[in-house]
Amino acid sequence: MKTSTRVVVIGGGVVGCSVLYHLTKLGWSDVMLVERSDLTSGSTWHAAGGFHTLNGDTNMAALQGYTIRLYKELEEITGMSCGLHHVGGVTLADNQDRMDMLLAERAKHRYMGLETEIVGPDEIKKIAPVTNVDGVIGALYDPLDGHLDPSGTTHAYAKAARMGGAVIETHCMVRETNQRADGTWDVVTDKGTIHAEHVVNAGGLWAREVGAMAGVYFPLHPMEHQYLVTEDVPMIVEMMKDGIEHPHVMDPAGESYLRQEGNGLCIGFYEQPCRPWAVEGTSWDFGQDLLPDDFDKIEDSIEFAYKRFPDLERAGVKNVIHGPFTFAPDGNPLVGPVPGMRNYWSACAVMAGFSQGGGVGLMLAQWMVEGECERDTFAMDCARFGDWITPGYTRPKVIENYQKRFSVSYPNEELPAARPLRQTPMYDIFDQMGAVWGAQYGLEVPNYFAEGDEPRYETPSFRRSNAWEATKREVKAVREAVGINEVHNFGKYLVTGANARGWLDRIMAGRLPKPGRLSLTPMLSEKGRLIGDFTISCLSDEAFQLTASYGSQAYHMRWFEQHEADGVHVENISDRLNGFQIAGPKAREVLQDCTLSDISDMRFMDIRHLTVGMVDCLVQRVSYTGDLGFEIYCDPMAQRSLWQTLWDAGQAHGMKPFGMRAMMSLRLDKFFGSWQREFSPDYTPGETGMDRFINWSKEVDFIGKHAALAEREKGAERTLVAFEIDADDADVVAYEPIWHDGAVIGFCTSGGYSHHAGKSIAMGLIPTDVAEDGLAVEIEILGQMRAAIQISTPLFDADGARMRG
């Protein structure tokens, strides 16, 4: 057995083999895969083998499209068959909410190059004749849907990898993974020890156990899953005589997926009375095994399926396949460099391996070989979960995700499982005030505050929800008086040391502030992509406080650790510092009433240490609302005291609490971008306007400088602009296509309703050469073309007099 290699991939399922192949494709030939049994052992061998492009995350959908297109390439490279059946598929909608979701997905597909279409009941019956369309109002048809041979496909990946120089060692069980002082790894197996620069955990059902060898917890859990294969179905037999194969049918109402298998049908279920598997851990003895048949838990699903697909009831059951596969808490894979580890990579929890495996392999290989991916991978980045996550949280979230696998995914929906988990000292106070809660990175966050007999639950919808009046009320309070909310959902970092300024000057692209001031700056990748949108506060010559997206803590800390330097100490203080934001025309008066210090001369972007009531605070003159405002940070132990001081003083000035729904409306008034919407690794500073915060004159060779300079010299091909839309009862969410002269020219990054201006607003990317004030376009919202006009003048405080005054 080979004892030294650049990469060891642990796990020989479809994902591990895909990672191995893509590493060779990108030029790393000294790579190796070890598998404790045979290739495909685990989840791969008993998979139903279906593939599709539909995914709520646009980048995940694009990667699924890549995966599906890759299979023909694999066949050409290896001469092996993947058993491809490109039969197409329909996803049914039996109510308006499901139809709205399909309309939204179809709109996204327009600019992604995916040729899907909306079809009606008559067309569904022609496309998928086994379907009873009673009660069905429409469907999304995708010609790329299909199925394949799981074993053949996995072995094709493996052969392609071998052709690129990779080595595969089967019947080789990993016992330990031990890291050396230089960051390389000793992978101890029952055949000997392999020394490797990198380790990739593609352990599938055993990913938890493999991770534990390195002291890593992976938030995933296996679930039992069952599908049936029928005897011959007469309708299918007749179709096959004409060489016609029946397409896939996804039926969300019945929590099922159906496809042809031979001359029969295969149907699988995501049943509500589902069961987690291997709660105490996956046995090393499990391999190409199945679980006992369990018809009781799918009894209701089968009864519904007989109504939707009557031919099923008349066909005998030929085979029952009941086996486990893994989910992460949100259903997406866990991919990328593991935070806090050196040279340890994850390729786990890929529950849809034959839809996503190729894209996962490509992204991870790019990450390892080139240092970053070609697109934003945060939806599957293992850094999207922090060190707060536990098996006790993971399991109920995985069960919830399994149960909602085919449910409508609403843009405003807050899923209830495993909540509340993390709460600030303000939780009970806000709860008593009527807070309607959301969750971010495991933390409870008020979305808005219900008053009187208003419900304490926001109805999930693609249209304007029952949070409308409460959000309008909170926006009005901020713009006309003063509003207050927590600053708990900011990521916060303390950077200290003799070399702190020099290090930040290299890590950040923008200008660093002087003591007592703050600045805004993008953080760039080596290729000049946006990987952070930061506020930097200079506390002293050797101490800086950074604030950014709360949900990106592990992502940002991983980057900081990858670029660590002597004389610099970086701490994540996100939950060690809390406080409040107050904003509105009365904000200064409220703060002045709470401190003995004179704040009349406190300028926009000043920071000061003030005693507010009894609490020592760091106060920043800045606000994401675009209004006169202050961020007031304190020790969480003193937060309730600070609250009482600010709240008592605020009553004379009309103070109201406000939540994230109002915040996201208020920021639209000023066209402020939002992380993971306008700003993400998919975009560059020049495209988004973040280049105005780059310090082009500084001599430091900051990360991403050369790429940013090249874009500046050439000019960005697309640009971020704002639109006013003639909307009805639904506003832009994200990724709606922008039409001009009958063609799609761009897409929306986010949008919503400006309650201050009484207008529906969207932000989006369009070609730079067509962007101009007054440009008339159409934006497709839920299948309807809505007239829109490009605007450049902010809807509030256009000259910044109130915000800066």
PDB file of C-alpha atoms in Angstrom, residues 10 201-213 216-218 220 282 284 326 334 344 346-349:
ATOM      1  CA  ILE A  10     -11.668   8.737   3.452  1.00  0.00           C
ATOM      2  CA  ASN A 201     -13.680  13.254   5.346  1.00  0.00           C
ATOM      3  CA  ALA A 202     -16.134  11.763   2.853  1.00  0.00           C
ATOM      4  CA  GLY A 203     -17.213   9.139   5.364  1.00  0.00           C
ATOM      5  CA  GLY A 204     -20.955   9.279   4.621  1.00  0.00           C
ATOM      6  CA  LEU A 205     -22.767   7.221   7.248  1.00  0.00           C
ATOM      7  CA  TRP A 206     -19.497   7.085   9.218  1.00  0.00           C
ATOM      8  CA  ALA A 207     -18.568  10.774   8.870  1.00  0.00           C
ATOM      9  CA  ARG A 208     -19.321  11.378  12.554  1.00  0.00           C
ATOM     10  CA  GLU A 209     -17.011   8.555  13.601  1.00  0.00           C
ATOM     11  CA  VAL A 210     -14.246   9.613  11.208  1.00  0.00           C
ATOM     12  CA  GLY A 211     -14.538  13.202  12.436  1.00  0.00           C
ATOM     13  CA  ALA A 212     -14.305  12.103  16.056  1.00  0.00           C
ATOM     14  CA  MET A 213     -10.870  10.618  15.296  1.00  0.00           C
ATOM     15  CA  VAL A 216     -14.287  17.220  15.171  1.00  0.00           C
ATOM     16  CA  TYR A 217     -18.066  17.089  15.526  1.00  0.00           C
ATOM     17  CA  PHE A 218     -19.937  17.068  12.233  1.00  0.00           C
ATOM     18  CA  LEU A 220     -25.262  15.426  10.587  1.00  0.00           C
ATOM     19  CA  THR A 282     -22.953   4.059  13.044  1.00  0.00           C
ATOM     20  CA  TRP A 284     -18.444  -0.262  11.676  1.00  0.00           C
ATOM     21  CA  THR A 326     -27.347  11.403   6.125  1.00  0.00           C
ATOM     22  CA  LEU A 334     -21.149  20.014   4.781  1.00  0.00           C
ATOM     23  CA  TYR A 344      -8.753  18.887   7.204  1.00  0.00           C
ATOM     24  CA  SER A 346     -15.258  17.954   4.790  1.00  0.00           C
ATOM     25  CA  ALA A 347     -17.365  16.347   2.064  1.00  0.00           C
ATOM     26  CA  CYS A 348     -20.204  15.017   4.213  1.00  0.00           C
ATOM     27  CA  ALA A 349     -23.993  15.018   4.583  1.00  0.00           C
TER      28      ALA A 349
END
